[in-house]
mmCIF file of N, CA and C in Angstrom:
data_model
loop_
_atom_site.group_PDB
_atom_site.id
_atom_site.type_symbol
_atom_site.label_atom_id
_atom_site.label_comp_id
_atom_site.label_asym_id
_atom_site.label_seq_id
_atom_site.Cartn_x
_atom_site.Cartn_y
_atom_site.Cartn_z
ATOM 1 N N UNK A 1 -16.622 60.209 32.028
ATOM 2 C CA UNK A 1 -18.097 59.926 32.389
ATOM 3 C C UNK A 1 -18.910 59.517 31.195
ATOM 4 N N UNK A 2 -18.679 60.007 30.023
ATOM 5 C CA UNK A 2 -19.478 59.605 28.940
ATOM 6 C C UNK A 2 -19.300 58.132 28.578
ATOM 7 N N UNK A 3 -18.080 57.717 28.638
ATOM 8 C CA UNK A 3 -17.844 56.293 28.386
ATOM 9 C C UNK A 3 -18.569 55.360 29.340
ATOM 10 N N UNK A 4 -18.655 55.922 30.609
ATOM 11 C CA UNK A 4 -19.390 55.022 31.704
ATOM 12 C C UNK A 4 -20.814 55.004 31.409
ATOM 13 N N UNK A 5 -21.407 56.113 30.956
ATOM 14 C CA UNK A 5 -22.929 56.271 30.583
ATOM 15 C C UNK A 5 -23.153 55.230 29.449
ATOM 16 N N UNK A 6 -22.265 55.319 28.414
ATOM 17 C CA UNK A 6 -22.408 54.448 27.166
ATOM 18 C C UNK A 6 -22.450 52.876 27.736
ATOM 19 N N UNK A 7 -21.421 52.801 28.416
ATOM 20 C CA UNK A 7 -21.221 51.237 28.927
ATOM 21 C C UNK A 7 -22.454 50.713 29.667
ATOM 22 N N UNK A 8 -22.950 51.589 30.475
ATOM 23 C CA UNK A 8 -24.291 51.326 31.278
ATOM 24 C C UNK A 8 -25.362 50.880 30.203
ATOM 25 N N UNK A 9 -25.505 51.738 29.275
ATOM 26 C CA UNK A 9 -26.503 51.523 28.331
ATOM 27 C C UNK A 9 -26.258 50.231 27.526
ATOM 28 N N UNK A 10 -25.079 50.133 27.048
ATOM 29 C CA UNK A 10 -24.651 48.912 26.335
ATOM 30 C C UNK A 10 -25.029 47.550 27.226
ATOM 31 N N UNK A 11 -24.487 47.639 28.539
ATOM 32 C CA UNK A 11 -24.860 46.475 29.390
ATOM 33 C C UNK A 11 -26.275 46.266 29.524
ATOM 34 N N UNK A 12 -27.127 47.280 29.678
ATOM 35 C CA UNK A 12 -28.542 47.111 29.839
ATOM 36 C C UNK A 12 -29.246 46.391 28.553
ATOM 37 N N UNK A 13 -28.811 47.005 27.332
ATOM 38 C CA UNK A 13 -29.156 46.530 26.170
ATOM 39 C C UNK A 13 -28.951 44.943 26.062
ATOM 40 N N UNK A 14 -27.754 44.518 26.351
ATOM 41 C CA UNK A 14 -27.469 43.120 26.329
ATOM 42 C C UNK A 14 -28.147 42.202 27.337
ATOM 43 N N UNK A 15 -28.339 42.766 28.568
ATOM 44 C CA UNK A 15 -29.006 41.947 29.573
ATOM 45 C C UNK A 15 -30.449 41.773 29.236
ATOM 46 N N UNK A 16 -31.116 42.745 28.623
ATOM 47 C CA UNK A 16 -32.584 42.812 28.347
ATOM 48 C C UNK A 16 -32.851 42.403 26.913
ATOM 49 N N UNK A 17 -31.851 42.327 26.114
ATOM 50 C CA UNK A 17 -32.223 41.974 24.650
ATOM 51 C C UNK A 17 -33.031 43.180 24.005
ATOM 52 N N UNK A 18 -32.736 44.369 24.385
ATOM 53 C CA UNK A 18 -33.524 45.569 23.862
ATOM 54 C C UNK A 18 -33.111 45.872 22.445
ATOM 55 N N UNK A 19 -33.896 46.639 21.829
ATOM 56 C CA UNK A 19 -33.567 47.127 20.567
ATOM 57 C C UNK A 19 -32.539 48.310 20.658
ATOM 58 N N UNK A 20 -32.771 48.951 21.727
ATOM 59 C CA UNK A 20 -31.927 50.121 22.035
ATOM 60 C C UNK A 20 -32.237 50.942 23.258
ATOM 61 N N UNK A 21 -31.343 51.754 23.831
ATOM 62 C CA UNK A 21 -31.700 52.483 24.902
ATOM 63 C C UNK A 21 -31.003 53.994 24.786
ATOM 64 N N UNK A 22 -31.605 54.935 25.235
ATOM 65 C CA UNK A 22 -31.089 56.325 24.997
ATOM 66 C C UNK A 22 -31.202 57.012 26.370
ATOM 67 N N UNK A 23 -30.181 57.810 26.749
ATOM 68 C CA UNK A 23 -30.211 58.781 27.776
ATOM 69 C C UNK A 23 -30.292 60.205 27.144
ATOM 70 N N UNK A 24 -31.395 60.890 27.638
ATOM 71 C CA UNK A 24 -31.679 62.143 27.151
ATOM 72 C C UNK A 24 -31.660 63.205 28.189
ATOM 73 N N UNK A 25 -31.328 64.502 27.847
ATOM 74 C CA UNK A 25 -31.335 65.606 28.722
ATOM 75 C C UNK A 25 -32.855 66.170 28.798
ATOM 76 N N UNK A 26 -33.028 67.277 29.595
ATOM 77 C CA UNK A 26 -34.343 67.753 29.750
ATOM 78 C C UNK A 26 -35.069 68.494 28.480
ATOM 79 N N UNK A 27 -34.233 68.500 27.358
ATOM 80 C CA UNK A 27 -34.647 69.013 26.202
ATOM 81 C C UNK A 27 -35.043 67.816 25.200
ATOM 82 N N UNK A 28 -34.686 66.654 25.492
ATOM 83 C CA UNK A 28 -34.901 65.502 24.667
ATOM 84 C C UNK A 28 -33.594 65.277 23.815
ATOM 85 N N UNK A 29 -32.590 66.088 23.993
ATOM 86 C CA UNK A 29 -31.347 65.755 23.358
ATOM 87 C C UNK A 29 -30.584 64.450 23.642
ATOM 88 N N UNK A 30 -30.108 63.718 22.854
ATOM 89 C CA UNK A 30 -29.375 62.619 23.251
ATOM 90 C C UNK A 30 -28.089 62.735 23.890
ATOM 91 N N UNK A 31 -27.808 62.242 25.003
ATOM 92 C CA UNK A 31 -26.644 62.220 25.715
ATOM 93 C C UNK A 31 -25.753 61.101 25.259
ATOM 94 N N UNK A 32 -26.343 60.078 25.276
ATOM 95 C CA UNK A 32 -25.660 58.754 24.698
ATOM 96 C C UNK A 32 -26.822 57.692 24.427
ATOM 97 N N UNK A 33 -26.550 56.850 23.548
ATOM 98 C CA UNK A 33 -27.452 55.939 23.068
ATOM 99 C C UNK A 33 -26.691 54.514 22.848
ATOM 100 N N UNK A 34 -27.471 53.496 22.849
ATOM 101 C CA UNK A 34 -26.746 52.206 22.660
ATOM 102 C C UNK A 34 -27.780 51.313 21.762
ATOM 103 N N UNK A 35 -27.214 50.559 20.954
ATOM 104 C CA UNK A 35 -28.189 49.550 20.314
ATOM 105 C C UNK A 35 -28.041 48.176 20.974
ATOM 106 N N UNK A 36 -29.054 47.507 20.958
ATOM 107 C CA UNK A 36 -29.028 46.024 21.447
ATOM 108 C C UNK A 36 -28.980 45.075 20.448
ATOM 109 N N UNK A 37 -29.195 43.707 20.862
ATOM 110 C CA UNK A 37 -29.099 42.672 19.798
ATOM 111 C C UNK A 37 -30.431 42.553 19.056
ATOM 112 N N UNK A 38 -31.480 43.133 19.418
ATOM 113 C CA UNK A 38 -32.691 43.112 18.615
ATOM 114 C C UNK A 38 -32.761 44.101 17.548
ATOM 115 N N UNK A 39 -32.868 43.747 16.266
ATOM 116 C CA UNK A 39 -32.825 44.652 15.161
ATOM 117 C C UNK A 39 -34.153 45.484 15.133
ATOM 118 N N UNK A 40 -34.099 46.682 14.639
ATOM 119 C CA UNK A 40 -35.440 47.390 14.222
ATOM 120 C C UNK A 40 -36.060 46.683 13.142
ATOM 121 N N UNK A 41 -37.456 46.729 13.134
ATOM 122 C CA UNK A 41 -38.132 46.101 12.045
ATOM 123 C C UNK A 41 -37.816 46.696 10.797
ATOM 124 N N UNK A 42 -38.059 45.901 9.708
ATOM 125 C CA UNK A 42 -37.816 46.450 8.251
ATOM 126 C C UNK A 42 -38.787 47.649 7.968
ATOM 127 N N UNK A 43 -40.001 47.487 8.498
ATOM 128 C CA UNK A 43 -40.976 48.667 8.260
ATOM 129 C C UNK A 43 -40.511 49.896 8.969
ATOM 130 N N UNK A 44 -39.951 49.696 10.145
ATOM 131 C CA UNK A 44 -39.554 50.958 10.820
ATOM 132 C C UNK A 44 -38.291 51.583 10.037
ATOM 133 N N UNK A 45 -37.382 50.741 9.642
ATOM 134 C CA UNK A 45 -36.259 51.236 8.937
ATOM 135 C C UNK A 45 -36.732 51.986 7.630
ATOM 136 N N UNK A 46 -37.613 51.381 6.831
ATOM 137 C CA UNK A 46 -38.209 51.927 5.648
ATOM 138 C C UNK A 46 -38.898 53.345 5.914
ATOM 139 N N UNK A 47 -39.597 53.363 6.979
ATOM 140 C CA UNK A 47 -40.369 54.714 7.289
ATOM 141 C C UNK A 47 -39.267 55.666 7.777
ATOM 142 N N UNK A 48 -38.257 55.277 8.444
ATOM 143 C CA UNK A 48 -37.257 56.328 8.762
ATOM 144 C C UNK A 48 -36.449 56.772 7.640
ATOM 145 N N UNK A 49 -36.119 55.885 6.671
ATOM 146 C CA UNK A 49 -35.528 56.370 5.491
ATOM 147 C C UNK A 49 -36.376 57.306 4.549
ATOM 148 N N UNK A 50 -37.672 57.035 4.649
ATOM 149 C CA UNK A 50 -38.630 58.071 3.940
ATOM 150 C C UNK A 50 -38.638 59.544 4.392
ATOM 151 N N UNK A 51 -38.167 59.579 5.790
ATOM 152 C CA UNK A 51 -38.327 60.869 6.422
ATOM 153 C C UNK A 51 -36.906 61.520 6.399
ATOM 154 N N UNK A 52 -35.854 60.816 5.821
ATOM 155 C CA UNK A 52 -34.492 61.546 5.834
ATOM 156 C C UNK A 52 -34.319 62.012 4.345
ATOM 157 N N UNK A 53 -34.210 63.345 4.289
ATOM 158 C CA UNK A 53 -33.978 63.928 2.899
ATOM 159 C C UNK A 53 -32.935 63.092 2.159
ATOM 160 N N UNK A 54 -33.063 62.881 0.890
ATOM 161 C CA UNK A 54 -31.978 62.243 0.076
ATOM 162 C C UNK A 54 -30.778 62.913 0.103
ATOM 163 N N UNK A 55 -30.787 64.120 0.166
ATOM 164 C CA UNK A 55 -29.623 64.979 0.140
ATOM 165 C C UNK A 55 -28.650 64.884 1.393
ATOM 166 N N UNK A 56 -29.295 64.274 2.508
ATOM 167 C CA UNK A 56 -28.621 64.350 3.814
ATOM 168 C C UNK A 56 -28.207 62.867 4.007
ATOM 169 N N UNK A 57 -26.900 62.747 4.373
ATOM 170 C CA UNK A 57 -26.385 61.492 4.713
ATOM 171 C C UNK A 57 -26.497 61.166 6.183
ATOM 172 N N UNK A 58 -27.029 59.940 6.496
ATOM 173 C CA UNK A 58 -27.128 59.654 7.860
ATOM 174 C C UNK A 58 -25.816 59.121 8.275
ATOM 175 N N UNK A 59 -25.215 59.671 9.294
ATOM 176 C CA UNK A 59 -23.965 59.301 9.788
ATOM 177 C C UNK A 59 -23.935 58.392 11.012
ATOM 178 N N UNK A 60 -24.931 57.661 11.121
ATOM 179 C CA UNK A 60 -25.061 56.634 12.258
ATOM 180 C C UNK A 60 -26.029 55.535 11.669
ATOM 181 N N UNK A 61 -25.964 54.370 12.216
ATOM 182 C CA UNK A 61 -26.932 53.294 11.883
ATOM 183 C C UNK A 61 -28.341 53.813 11.950
ATOM 184 N N UNK A 62 -29.385 53.375 11.142
ATOM 185 C CA UNK A 62 -30.609 53.796 11.091
ATOM 186 C C UNK A 62 -31.295 53.495 12.569
ATOM 187 N N UNK A 63 -30.991 52.290 12.993
ATOM 188 C CA UNK A 63 -31.444 51.841 14.271
ATOM 189 C C UNK A 63 -31.153 52.792 15.366
ATOM 190 N N UNK A 64 -29.879 53.402 15.358
ATOM 191 C CA UNK A 64 -29.509 54.428 16.371
ATOM 192 C C UNK A 64 -30.183 55.692 16.038
ATOM 193 N N UNK A 65 -30.415 55.962 14.818
ATOM 194 C CA UNK A 65 -31.158 57.238 14.508
ATOM 195 C C UNK A 65 -32.613 57.104 15.167
ATOM 196 N N UNK A 66 -33.195 56.012 14.971
ATOM 197 C CA UNK A 66 -34.628 55.825 15.362
ATOM 198 C C UNK A 66 -34.598 55.706 16.823
ATOM 199 N N UNK A 67 -33.668 55.167 17.660
ATOM 200 C CA UNK A 67 -33.743 55.149 19.104
ATOM 201 C C UNK A 67 -33.669 56.574 19.630
ATOM 202 N N UNK A 68 -32.675 57.370 18.978
ATOM 203 C CA UNK A 68 -32.492 58.733 19.376
ATOM 204 C C UNK A 68 -33.798 59.610 19.087
ATOM 205 N N UNK A 69 -34.393 59.367 17.953
ATOM 206 C CA UNK A 69 -35.705 60.020 17.616
ATOM 207 C C UNK A 69 -36.740 59.771 18.569
ATOM 208 N N UNK A 70 -37.027 58.489 18.856
ATOM 209 C CA UNK A 70 -38.031 58.238 19.836
ATOM 210 C C UNK A 70 -37.771 58.879 21.378
ATOM 211 N N UNK A 71 -36.466 58.806 21.620
ATOM 212 C CA UNK A 71 -36.025 59.420 22.935
ATOM 213 C C UNK A 71 -36.452 60.929 22.825
ATOM 214 N N UNK A 72 -36.086 61.508 21.815
ATOM 215 C CA UNK A 72 -36.389 63.041 21.758
ATOM 216 C C UNK A 72 -37.839 63.211 21.838
ATOM 217 N N UNK A 73 -38.653 62.382 21.004
ATOM 218 C CA UNK A 73 -39.982 62.610 20.965
ATOM 219 C C UNK A 73 -40.801 62.486 22.244
ATOM 220 N N UNK A 74 -40.277 61.481 23.076
ATOM 221 C CA UNK A 74 -40.810 61.332 24.393
ATOM 222 C C UNK A 74 -40.641 62.424 25.425
ATOM 223 N N UNK A 75 -39.834 63.366 25.065
ATOM 224 C CA UNK A 75 -39.586 64.355 26.110
ATOM 225 C C UNK A 75 -40.851 65.114 26.420
ATOM 226 N N UNK A 76 -41.550 65.608 25.443
ATOM 227 C CA UNK A 76 -42.800 66.320 25.590
ATOM 228 C C UNK A 76 -43.746 65.588 26.431
ATOM 229 N N UNK A 77 -43.907 64.339 25.980
ATOM 230 C CA UNK A 77 -44.872 63.409 26.788
ATOM 231 C C UNK A 77 -44.399 63.329 28.160
ATOM 232 N N UNK A 78 -43.162 63.154 28.502
ATOM 233 C CA UNK A 78 -42.619 63.004 29.935
ATOM 234 C C UNK A 78 -43.132 64.335 30.598
ATOM 235 N N UNK A 79 -42.789 65.465 30.147
ATOM 236 C CA UNK A 79 -42.929 66.701 30.698
ATOM 237 C C UNK A 79 -44.588 66.923 31.061
ATOM 238 N N UNK A 80 -45.367 66.578 30.107
ATOM 239 C CA UNK A 80 -46.809 66.752 30.220
ATOM 240 C C UNK A 80 -47.366 65.767 31.223
ATOM 241 N N UNK A 81 -46.946 64.576 31.227
ATOM 242 C CA UNK A 81 -47.557 63.630 32.161
ATOM 243 C C UNK A 81 -47.041 63.905 33.632
ATOM 244 N N UNK A 82 -45.788 64.338 33.650
ATOM 245 C CA UNK A 82 -45.338 64.726 35.072
ATOM 246 C C UNK A 82 -45.964 65.929 35.556
ATOM 247 N N UNK A 83 -46.102 66.935 34.714
ATOM 248 C CA UNK A 83 -46.820 68.111 35.181
ATOM 249 C C UNK A 83 -48.236 67.952 35.608
ATOM 250 N N UNK A 84 -48.998 67.209 34.708
ATOM 251 C CA UNK A 84 -50.363 67.011 35.034
ATOM 252 C C UNK A 84 -50.526 66.011 36.302
ATOM 253 N N UNK A 85 -49.787 65.003 36.446
ATOM 254 C CA UNK A 85 -49.901 64.165 37.625
ATOM 255 C C UNK A 85 -49.237 64.466 38.757
ATOM 256 N N UNK A 86 -48.335 65.281 38.623
ATOM 257 C CA UNK A 86 -47.435 65.799 39.960
ATOM 258 C C UNK A 86 -48.325 66.325 41.047
ATOM 259 N N UNK A 87 -49.132 67.276 40.604
ATOM 260 C CA UNK A 87 -50.212 67.878 41.494
ATOM 261 C C UNK A 87 -51.337 66.864 42.027
ATOM 262 N N UNK A 88 -51.851 66.077 40.984
ATOM 263 C CA UNK A 88 -52.927 65.227 41.463
ATOM 264 C C UNK A 88 -52.587 64.019 42.155
ATOM 265 N N UNK A 89 -51.311 63.586 41.961
ATOM 266 C CA UNK A 89 -50.888 62.305 42.655
ATOM 267 C C UNK A 89 -49.715 62.610 43.756
ATOM 268 N N UNK A 90 -49.643 63.971 44.041
ATOM 269 C CA UNK A 90 -48.674 64.518 44.966
ATOM 270 C C UNK A 90 -47.246 63.734 44.858
ATOM 271 N N UNK A 91 -46.532 63.839 43.744
ATOM 272 C CA UNK A 91 -45.216 63.444 43.679
ATOM 273 C C UNK A 91 -44.824 63.485 42.178
ATOM 274 N N UNK A 92 -43.582 63.344 41.920
ATOM 275 C CA UNK A 92 -43.054 63.292 40.576
ATOM 276 C C UNK A 92 -43.184 61.930 39.920
ATOM 277 N N UNK A 93 -43.101 61.903 38.618
ATOM 278 C CA UNK A 93 -43.257 60.658 37.888
ATOM 279 C C UNK A 93 -41.928 59.786 38.193
ATOM 280 N N UNK A 94 -42.174 58.478 38.489
ATOM 281 C CA UNK A 94 -41.117 57.693 38.786
ATOM 282 C C UNK A 94 -40.934 56.590 37.758
ATOM 283 N N UNK A 95 -41.687 56.603 36.646
ATOM 284 C CA UNK A 95 -41.493 55.730 35.465
ATOM 285 C C UNK A 95 -42.720 55.786 34.611
ATOM 286 N N UNK A 96 -42.689 55.395 33.303
ATOM 287 C CA UNK A 96 -43.644 55.255 32.528
ATOM 288 C C UNK A 96 -43.368 53.959 31.629
ATOM 289 N N UNK A 97 -44.415 53.247 31.247
ATOM 290 C CA UNK A 97 -44.410 52.075 30.422
ATOM 291 C C UNK A 97 -45.411 52.245 29.439
ATOM 292 N N UNK A 98 -45.023 52.263 28.145
ATOM 293 C CA UNK A 98 -45.926 52.300 27.037
ATOM 294 C C UNK A 98 -45.731 51.222 26.255
ATOM 295 N N UNK A 99 -46.951 50.656 25.779
ATOM 296 C CA UNK A 99 -46.997 49.341 24.944
ATOM 297 C C UNK A 99 -47.578 49.726 23.637
ATOM 298 N N UNK A 100 -46.946 49.496 22.538
ATOM 299 C CA UNK A 100 -47.544 49.679 21.184
ATOM 300 C C UNK A 100 -47.209 48.433 20.315
ATOM 301 N N UNK A 101 -48.325 47.834 19.861
ATOM 302 C CA UNK A 101 -48.205 46.567 19.203
ATOM 303 C C UNK A 101 -47.139 45.542 19.694
ATOM 304 N N UNK A 102 -46.039 45.414 19.021
ATOM 305 C CA UNK A 102 -45.126 44.379 19.612
ATOM 306 C C UNK A 102 -43.855 45.111 20.253
ATOM 307 N N UNK A 103 -44.100 46.385 20.519
ATOM 308 C CA UNK A 103 -43.085 47.188 21.064
ATOM 309 C C UNK A 103 -43.351 47.791 22.463
ATOM 310 N N UNK A 104 -42.403 47.694 23.464
ATOM 311 C CA UNK A 104 -42.478 48.241 24.684
ATOM 312 C C UNK A 104 -41.447 49.338 24.921
ATOM 313 N N UNK A 105 -42.022 50.419 25.494
ATOM 314 C CA UNK A 105 -41.052 51.689 25.862
ATOM 315 C C UNK A 105 -41.119 51.738 27.325
ATOM 316 N N UNK A 106 -39.969 51.715 27.882
ATOM 317 C CA UNK A 106 -39.852 51.963 29.383
ATOM 318 C C UNK A 106 -39.052 53.099 29.653
ATOM 319 N N UNK A 107 -39.553 54.124 30.309
ATOM 320 C CA UNK A 107 -38.986 55.434 30.560
ATOM 321 C C UNK A 107 -38.758 55.631 32.071
ATOM 322 N N UNK A 108 -37.567 56.067 32.531
ATOM 323 C CA UNK A 108 -37.223 56.255 33.749
ATOM 324 C C UNK A 108 -36.612 57.649 34.004
ATOM 325 N N UNK A 109 -37.353 58.586 34.836
ATOM 326 C CA UNK A 109 -36.631 59.762 35.086
ATOM 327 C C UNK A 109 -35.221 59.713 35.745
ATOM 328 N N UNK A 110 -34.317 60.486 35.616
ATOM 329 C CA UNK A 110 -33.110 60.475 36.392
ATOM 330 C C UNK A 110 -32.835 61.971 37.059
ATOM 331 N N UNK A 111 -31.862 61.980 37.840
ATOM 332 C CA UNK A 111 -31.481 63.274 38.410
ATOM 333 C C UNK A 111 -31.157 64.335 37.358
ATOM 334 N N UNK A 112 -31.363 65.589 37.607
ATOM 335 C CA UNK A 112 -31.036 66.696 36.827
ATOM 336 C C UNK A 112 -31.927 66.717 35.594
ATOM 337 N N UNK A 113 -33.128 66.106 35.731
ATOM 338 C CA UNK A 113 -34.063 66.164 34.481
ATOM 339 C C UNK A 113 -33.654 65.302 33.358
ATOM 340 N N UNK A 114 -32.581 64.507 33.555
ATOM 341 C CA UNK A 114 -32.385 63.501 32.503
ATOM 342 C C UNK A 114 -33.384 62.377 32.621
ATOM 343 N N UNK A 115 -33.463 61.618 31.440
ATOM 344 C CA UNK A 115 -34.266 60.319 31.543
ATOM 345 C C UNK A 115 -33.586 59.272 30.654
ATOM 346 N N UNK A 116 -34.014 58.085 30.916
ATOM 347 C CA UNK A 116 -33.607 56.726 30.336
ATOM 348 C C UNK A 116 -34.770 56.256 29.605
ATOM 349 N N UNK A 117 -34.641 55.892 28.327
ATOM 350 C CA UNK A 117 -35.689 55.240 27.532
ATOM 351 C C UNK A 117 -35.095 53.895 27.047
ATOM 352 N N UNK A 118 -35.928 52.798 27.221
ATOM 353 C CA UNK A 118 -35.524 51.503 26.688
ATOM 354 C C UNK A 118 -36.602 51.126 25.648
ATOM 355 N N UNK A 119 -36.210 50.585 24.615
ATOM 356 C CA UNK A 119 -37.137 50.120 23.517
ATOM 357 C C UNK A 119 -36.899 48.682 23.304
ATOM 358 N N UNK A 120 -37.830 47.907 23.477
ATOM 359 C CA UNK A 120 -37.721 46.394 23.211
ATOM 360 C C UNK A 120 -39.026 45.682 22.737
ATOM 361 N N UNK A 121 -38.738 44.590 22.346
ATOM 362 C CA UNK A 121 -39.908 43.697 22.000
ATOM 363 C C UNK A 121 -40.328 42.899 23.166
ATOM 364 N N UNK A 122 -41.419 42.269 23.103
ATOM 365 C CA UNK A 122 -42.053 41.720 24.351
ATOM 366 C C UNK A 122 -41.530 40.433 24.941
ATOM 367 N N UNK A 123 -40.582 39.760 24.431
ATOM 368 C CA UNK A 123 -40.346 38.328 25.003
ATOM 369 C C UNK A 123 -39.978 38.386 26.483
ATOM 370 N N UNK A 124 -39.359 39.401 27.019
ATOM 371 C CA UNK A 124 -38.936 39.504 28.408
ATOM 372 C C UNK A 124 -40.097 39.834 29.307
ATOM 373 N N UNK A 125 -40.071 39.111 30.347
ATOM 374 C CA UNK A 125 -41.194 39.393 31.290
ATOM 375 C C UNK A 125 -40.992 40.710 32.062
ATOM 376 N N UNK A 126 -42.079 41.535 32.098
ATOM 377 C CA UNK A 126 -41.911 42.842 32.411
ATOM 378 C C UNK A 126 -41.348 43.097 33.848
ATOM 379 N N UNK A 127 -41.579 42.142 34.853
ATOM 380 C CA UNK A 127 -40.763 42.404 36.144
ATOM 381 C C UNK A 127 -39.405 42.186 36.071
ATOM 382 N N UNK A 128 -38.894 41.189 35.198
ATOM 383 C CA UNK A 128 -37.523 41.096 34.991
ATOM 384 C C UNK A 128 -36.885 42.312 34.244
ATOM 385 N N UNK A 129 -37.563 42.916 33.234
ATOM 386 C CA UNK A 129 -37.219 44.020 32.561
ATOM 387 C C UNK A 129 -37.066 45.140 33.474
ATOM 388 N N UNK A 130 -38.001 45.402 34.233
ATOM 389 C CA UNK A 130 -38.110 46.475 35.262
ATOM 390 C C UNK A 130 -36.834 46.460 36.309
ATOM 391 N N UNK A 131 -36.507 45.165 36.701
ATOM 392 C CA UNK A 131 -35.415 45.006 37.480
ATOM 393 C C UNK A 131 -34.037 45.535 36.857
ATOM 394 N N UNK A 132 -33.865 45.150 35.727
ATOM 395 C CA UNK A 132 -32.726 45.479 34.794
ATOM 396 C C UNK A 132 -32.681 46.965 34.577
ATOM 397 N N UNK A 133 -33.846 47.623 34.325
ATOM 398 C CA UNK A 133 -33.852 49.007 34.161
ATOM 399 C C UNK A 133 -33.598 49.755 35.488
ATOM 400 N N UNK A 134 -34.132 49.200 36.565
ATOM 401 C CA UNK A 134 -33.715 49.948 37.811
ATOM 402 C C UNK A 134 -32.289 49.916 38.216
ATOM 403 N N UNK A 135 -31.631 48.654 37.815
ATOM 404 C CA UNK A 135 -30.163 48.656 38.053
ATOM 405 C C UNK A 135 -29.484 49.685 37.211
ATOM 406 N N UNK A 136 -29.926 49.785 35.972
ATOM 407 C CA UNK A 136 -29.193 50.841 35.080
ATOM 408 C C UNK A 136 -29.595 52.250 35.537
ATOM 409 N N UNK A 137 -30.748 52.450 36.081
ATOM 410 C CA UNK A 137 -31.234 53.701 36.571
ATOM 411 C C UNK A 137 -30.312 54.039 37.712
ATOM 412 N N UNK A 138 -29.992 53.212 38.641
ATOM 413 C CA UNK A 138 -29.183 53.441 39.735
ATOM 414 C C UNK A 138 -27.772 53.685 39.355
ATOM 415 N N UNK A 139 -27.173 53.102 38.374
ATOM 416 C CA UNK A 139 -25.806 53.252 37.888
ATOM 417 C C UNK A 139 -25.779 54.651 37.237
ATOM 418 N N UNK A 140 -26.795 54.970 36.293
ATOM 419 C CA UNK A 140 -26.761 56.236 35.565
ATOM 420 C C UNK A 140 -26.929 57.341 36.597
ATOM 421 N N UNK A 141 -27.858 57.230 37.545
ATOM 422 C CA UNK A 141 -28.035 58.419 38.483
ATOM 423 C C UNK A 141 -26.783 58.728 39.234
ATOM 424 N N UNK A 142 -26.014 57.574 39.713
ATOM 425 C CA UNK A 142 -24.923 57.843 40.361
ATOM 426 C C UNK A 142 -23.785 58.492 39.581
ATOM 427 N N UNK A 143 -23.848 58.259 38.199
ATOM 428 C CA UNK A 143 -22.945 58.830 37.281
ATOM 429 C C UNK A 143 -23.193 60.265 37.138
ATOM 430 N N UNK A 144 -24.503 60.538 37.069
ATOM 431 C CA UNK A 144 -25.014 61.973 36.722
ATOM 432 C C UNK A 144 -24.977 62.854 37.992
ATOM 433 N N UNK A 145 -24.946 62.380 39.068
ATOM 434 C CA UNK A 145 -25.007 63.237 40.378
ATOM 435 C C UNK A 145 -23.436 63.795 40.658
#
């Protein structure tokens, strides 16, 4: 099953030209992650290296570390938004799109409190991206159920 999940993320990254995608559990822990063809920015890599102790060896590419880190950091935000809006809007969160400078984050909740996060730059039209994310969401949901 783990290989199927990873393959789904790899395929999503290739189809969308994403920087990366990560599948996280309900605590923000990475289940699996994939890097896409878009590299992380030099500035992001430098900032990441500044936050890794020199005595610690990073055992994965810096891009994957950052994708996993963003995935973990989004967990609290997802829980808060879902909790606040669930009562007010009468239903669970079905997705979240965040835009930051030249970066887009698309988050999709999955069964069993898992979630998918896709990081990408803007060249892809949002409706096309959302279609690809929905396809990956369906594949991941079936694999997790």
